[in-house]
PDB file of C-alpha atoms in Angstrom:
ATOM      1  CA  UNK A  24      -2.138 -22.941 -23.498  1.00  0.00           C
ATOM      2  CA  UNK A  25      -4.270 -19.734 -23.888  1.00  0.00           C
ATOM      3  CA  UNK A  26      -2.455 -16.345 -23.785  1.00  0.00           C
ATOM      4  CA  UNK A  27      -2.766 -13.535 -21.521  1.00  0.00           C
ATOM      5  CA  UNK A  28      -5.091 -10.974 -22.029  1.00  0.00           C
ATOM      6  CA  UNK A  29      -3.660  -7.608 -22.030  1.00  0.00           C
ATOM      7  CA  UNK A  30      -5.962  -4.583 -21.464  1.00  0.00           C
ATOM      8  CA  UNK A  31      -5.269  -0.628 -21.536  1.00  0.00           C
ATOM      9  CA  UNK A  32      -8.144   1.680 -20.585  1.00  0.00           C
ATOM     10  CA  UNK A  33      -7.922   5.201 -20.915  1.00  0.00           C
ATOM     11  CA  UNK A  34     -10.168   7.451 -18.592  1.00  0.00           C
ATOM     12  CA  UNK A  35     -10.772  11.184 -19.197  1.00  0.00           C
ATOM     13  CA  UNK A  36     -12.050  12.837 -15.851  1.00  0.00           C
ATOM     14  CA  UNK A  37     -14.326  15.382 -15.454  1.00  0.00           C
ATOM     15  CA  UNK A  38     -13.206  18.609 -14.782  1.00  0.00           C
ATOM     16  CA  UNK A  39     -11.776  18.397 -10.717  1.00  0.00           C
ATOM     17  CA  UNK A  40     -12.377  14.875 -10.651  1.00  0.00           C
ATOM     18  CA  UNK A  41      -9.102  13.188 -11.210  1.00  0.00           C
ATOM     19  CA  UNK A  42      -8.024  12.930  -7.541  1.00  0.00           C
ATOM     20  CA  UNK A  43     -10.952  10.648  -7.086  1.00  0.00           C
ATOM     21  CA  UNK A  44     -10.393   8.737 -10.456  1.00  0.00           C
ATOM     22  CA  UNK A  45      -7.529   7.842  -8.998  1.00  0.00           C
ATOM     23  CA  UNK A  46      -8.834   7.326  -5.600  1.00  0.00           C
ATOM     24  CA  UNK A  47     -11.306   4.947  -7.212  1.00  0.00           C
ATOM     25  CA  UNK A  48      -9.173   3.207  -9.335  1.00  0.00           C
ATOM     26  CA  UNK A  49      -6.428   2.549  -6.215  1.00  0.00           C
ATOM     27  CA  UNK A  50      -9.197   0.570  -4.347  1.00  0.00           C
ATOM     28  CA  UNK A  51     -10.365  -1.214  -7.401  1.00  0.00           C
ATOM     29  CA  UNK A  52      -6.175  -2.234  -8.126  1.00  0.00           C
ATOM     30  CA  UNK A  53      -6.178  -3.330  -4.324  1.00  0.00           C
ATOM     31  CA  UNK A  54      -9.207  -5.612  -4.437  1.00  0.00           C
ATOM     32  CA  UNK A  55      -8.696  -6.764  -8.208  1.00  0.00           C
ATOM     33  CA  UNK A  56      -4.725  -8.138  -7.579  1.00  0.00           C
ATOM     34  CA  UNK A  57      -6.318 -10.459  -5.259  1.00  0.00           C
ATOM     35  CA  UNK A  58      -8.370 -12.138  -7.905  1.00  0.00           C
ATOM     36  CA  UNK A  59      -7.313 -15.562  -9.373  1.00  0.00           C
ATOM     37  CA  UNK A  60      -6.016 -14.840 -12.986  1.00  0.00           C
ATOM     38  CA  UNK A  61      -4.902 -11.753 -12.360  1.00  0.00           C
ATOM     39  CA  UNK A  62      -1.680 -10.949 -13.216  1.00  0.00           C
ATOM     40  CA  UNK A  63      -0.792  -7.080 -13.428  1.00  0.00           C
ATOM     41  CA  UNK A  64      -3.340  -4.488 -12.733  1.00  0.00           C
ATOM     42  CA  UNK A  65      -1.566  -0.655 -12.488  1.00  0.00           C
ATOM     43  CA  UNK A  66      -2.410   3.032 -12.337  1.00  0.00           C
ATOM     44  CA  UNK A  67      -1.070   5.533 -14.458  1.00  0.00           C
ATOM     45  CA  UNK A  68      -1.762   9.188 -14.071  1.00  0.00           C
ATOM     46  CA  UNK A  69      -0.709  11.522 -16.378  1.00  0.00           C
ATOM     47  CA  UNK A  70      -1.564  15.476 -16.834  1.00  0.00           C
ATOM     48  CA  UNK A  71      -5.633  14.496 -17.644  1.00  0.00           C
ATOM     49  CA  UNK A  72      -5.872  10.889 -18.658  1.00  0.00           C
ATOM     50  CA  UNK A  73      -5.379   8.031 -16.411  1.00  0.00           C
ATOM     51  CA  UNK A  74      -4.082   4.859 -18.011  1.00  0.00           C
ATOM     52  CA  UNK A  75      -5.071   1.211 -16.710  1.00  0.00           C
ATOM     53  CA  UNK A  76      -2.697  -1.774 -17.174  1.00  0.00           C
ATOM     54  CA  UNK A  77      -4.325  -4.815 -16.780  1.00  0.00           C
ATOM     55  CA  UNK A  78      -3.077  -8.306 -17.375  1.00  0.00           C
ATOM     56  CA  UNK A  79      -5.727 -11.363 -17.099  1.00  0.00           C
ATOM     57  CA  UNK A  80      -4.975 -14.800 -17.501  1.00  0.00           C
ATOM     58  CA  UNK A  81      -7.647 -15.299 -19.996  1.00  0.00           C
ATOM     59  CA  UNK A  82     -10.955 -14.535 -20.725  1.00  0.00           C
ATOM     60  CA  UNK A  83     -12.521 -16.721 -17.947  1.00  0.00           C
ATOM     61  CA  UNK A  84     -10.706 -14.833 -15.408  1.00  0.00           C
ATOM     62  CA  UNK A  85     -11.530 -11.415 -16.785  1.00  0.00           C
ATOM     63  CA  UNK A  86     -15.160 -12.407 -16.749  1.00  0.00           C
ATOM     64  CA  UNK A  87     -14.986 -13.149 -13.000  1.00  0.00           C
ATOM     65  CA  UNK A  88     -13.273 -10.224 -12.669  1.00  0.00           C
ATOM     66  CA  UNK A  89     -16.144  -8.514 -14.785  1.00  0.00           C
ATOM     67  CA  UNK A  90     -18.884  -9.873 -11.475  1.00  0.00           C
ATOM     68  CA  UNK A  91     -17.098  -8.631  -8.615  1.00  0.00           C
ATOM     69  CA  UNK A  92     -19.042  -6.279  -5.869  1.00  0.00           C
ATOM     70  CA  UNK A  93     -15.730  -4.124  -6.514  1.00  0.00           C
ATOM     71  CA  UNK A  94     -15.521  -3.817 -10.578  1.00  0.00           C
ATOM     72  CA  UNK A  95     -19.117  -3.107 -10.434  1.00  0.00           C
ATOM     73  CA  UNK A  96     -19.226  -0.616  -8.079  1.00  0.00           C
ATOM     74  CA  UNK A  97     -15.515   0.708  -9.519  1.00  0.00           C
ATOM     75  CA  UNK A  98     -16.951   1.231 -12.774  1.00  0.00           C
ATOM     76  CA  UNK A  99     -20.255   2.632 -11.262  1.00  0.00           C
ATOM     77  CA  UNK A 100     -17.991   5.477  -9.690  1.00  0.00           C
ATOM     78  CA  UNK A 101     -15.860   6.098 -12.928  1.00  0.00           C
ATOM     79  CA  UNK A 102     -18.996   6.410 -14.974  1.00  0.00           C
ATOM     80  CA  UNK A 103     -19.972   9.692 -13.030  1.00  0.00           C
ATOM     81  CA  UNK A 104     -16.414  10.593 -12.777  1.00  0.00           C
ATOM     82  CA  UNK A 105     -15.298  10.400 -16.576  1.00  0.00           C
ATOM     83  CA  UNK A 106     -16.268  12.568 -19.524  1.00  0.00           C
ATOM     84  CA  UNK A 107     -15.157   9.264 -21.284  1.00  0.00           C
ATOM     85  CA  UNK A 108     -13.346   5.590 -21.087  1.00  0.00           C
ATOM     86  CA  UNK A 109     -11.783   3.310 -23.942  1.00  0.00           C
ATOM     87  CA  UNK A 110     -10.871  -0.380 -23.269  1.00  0.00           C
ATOM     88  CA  UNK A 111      -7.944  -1.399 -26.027  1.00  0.00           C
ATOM     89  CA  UNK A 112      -6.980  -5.490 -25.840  1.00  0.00           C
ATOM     90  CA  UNK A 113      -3.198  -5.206 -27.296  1.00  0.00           C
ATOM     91  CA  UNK A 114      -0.407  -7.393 -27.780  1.00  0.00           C
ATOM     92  CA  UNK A 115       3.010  -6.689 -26.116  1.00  0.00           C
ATOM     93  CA  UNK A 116       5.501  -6.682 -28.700  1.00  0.00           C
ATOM     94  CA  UNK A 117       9.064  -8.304 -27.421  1.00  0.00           C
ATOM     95  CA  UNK A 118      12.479  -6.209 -28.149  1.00  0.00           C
ATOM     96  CA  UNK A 119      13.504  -7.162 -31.427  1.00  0.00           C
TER      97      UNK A 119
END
């Protein structure tokens, strides 16, 4: 069985832009946790990064995911919203 693929992307917005990073990134969460193999997709917002939690069922689904009208355009928006963006793959670590 293949394991989950677990994604965190960090967005910096421009200067007065973080209302609609977040804006952007709520539609893109709505429209992307109807997507086979997706399992978690959140929002974080802190003081001036926004944190995305994304959880894929593997690397298939994220693909799909990677062709939707809405990722495109999604990441289309966040490119002239951001001064920058880092995707990070990680591994949960269990308590213990």
């Amino acid at each position: 069985m293949t394991e989950a693929l677990n994604l965190i992307v960090t967005l910096q917005p421009r200067a007065g832009c973080l209302p609609d990073v977040v804006s952007t990134l709520t539609t893109l969460a709505q429209a992307s946790r109807q997507e086979a193999g997706c399992l978690r997709y959140d929002v974080a917002v802190g003081k001036e990064l926004v944190y995305l939690f994304e959880v894929w069922t593997d690397r298939q689904a994220l693909a799909a995911h990677e062709k939707e009208a809405h990722f495109v355009l999604g990441v289309a928006a966040l490119n002239r919203l951001c001064e920058s963006q880092r995707v990070e793959f990680v591994e949960w670590q269990g308590p213990g």
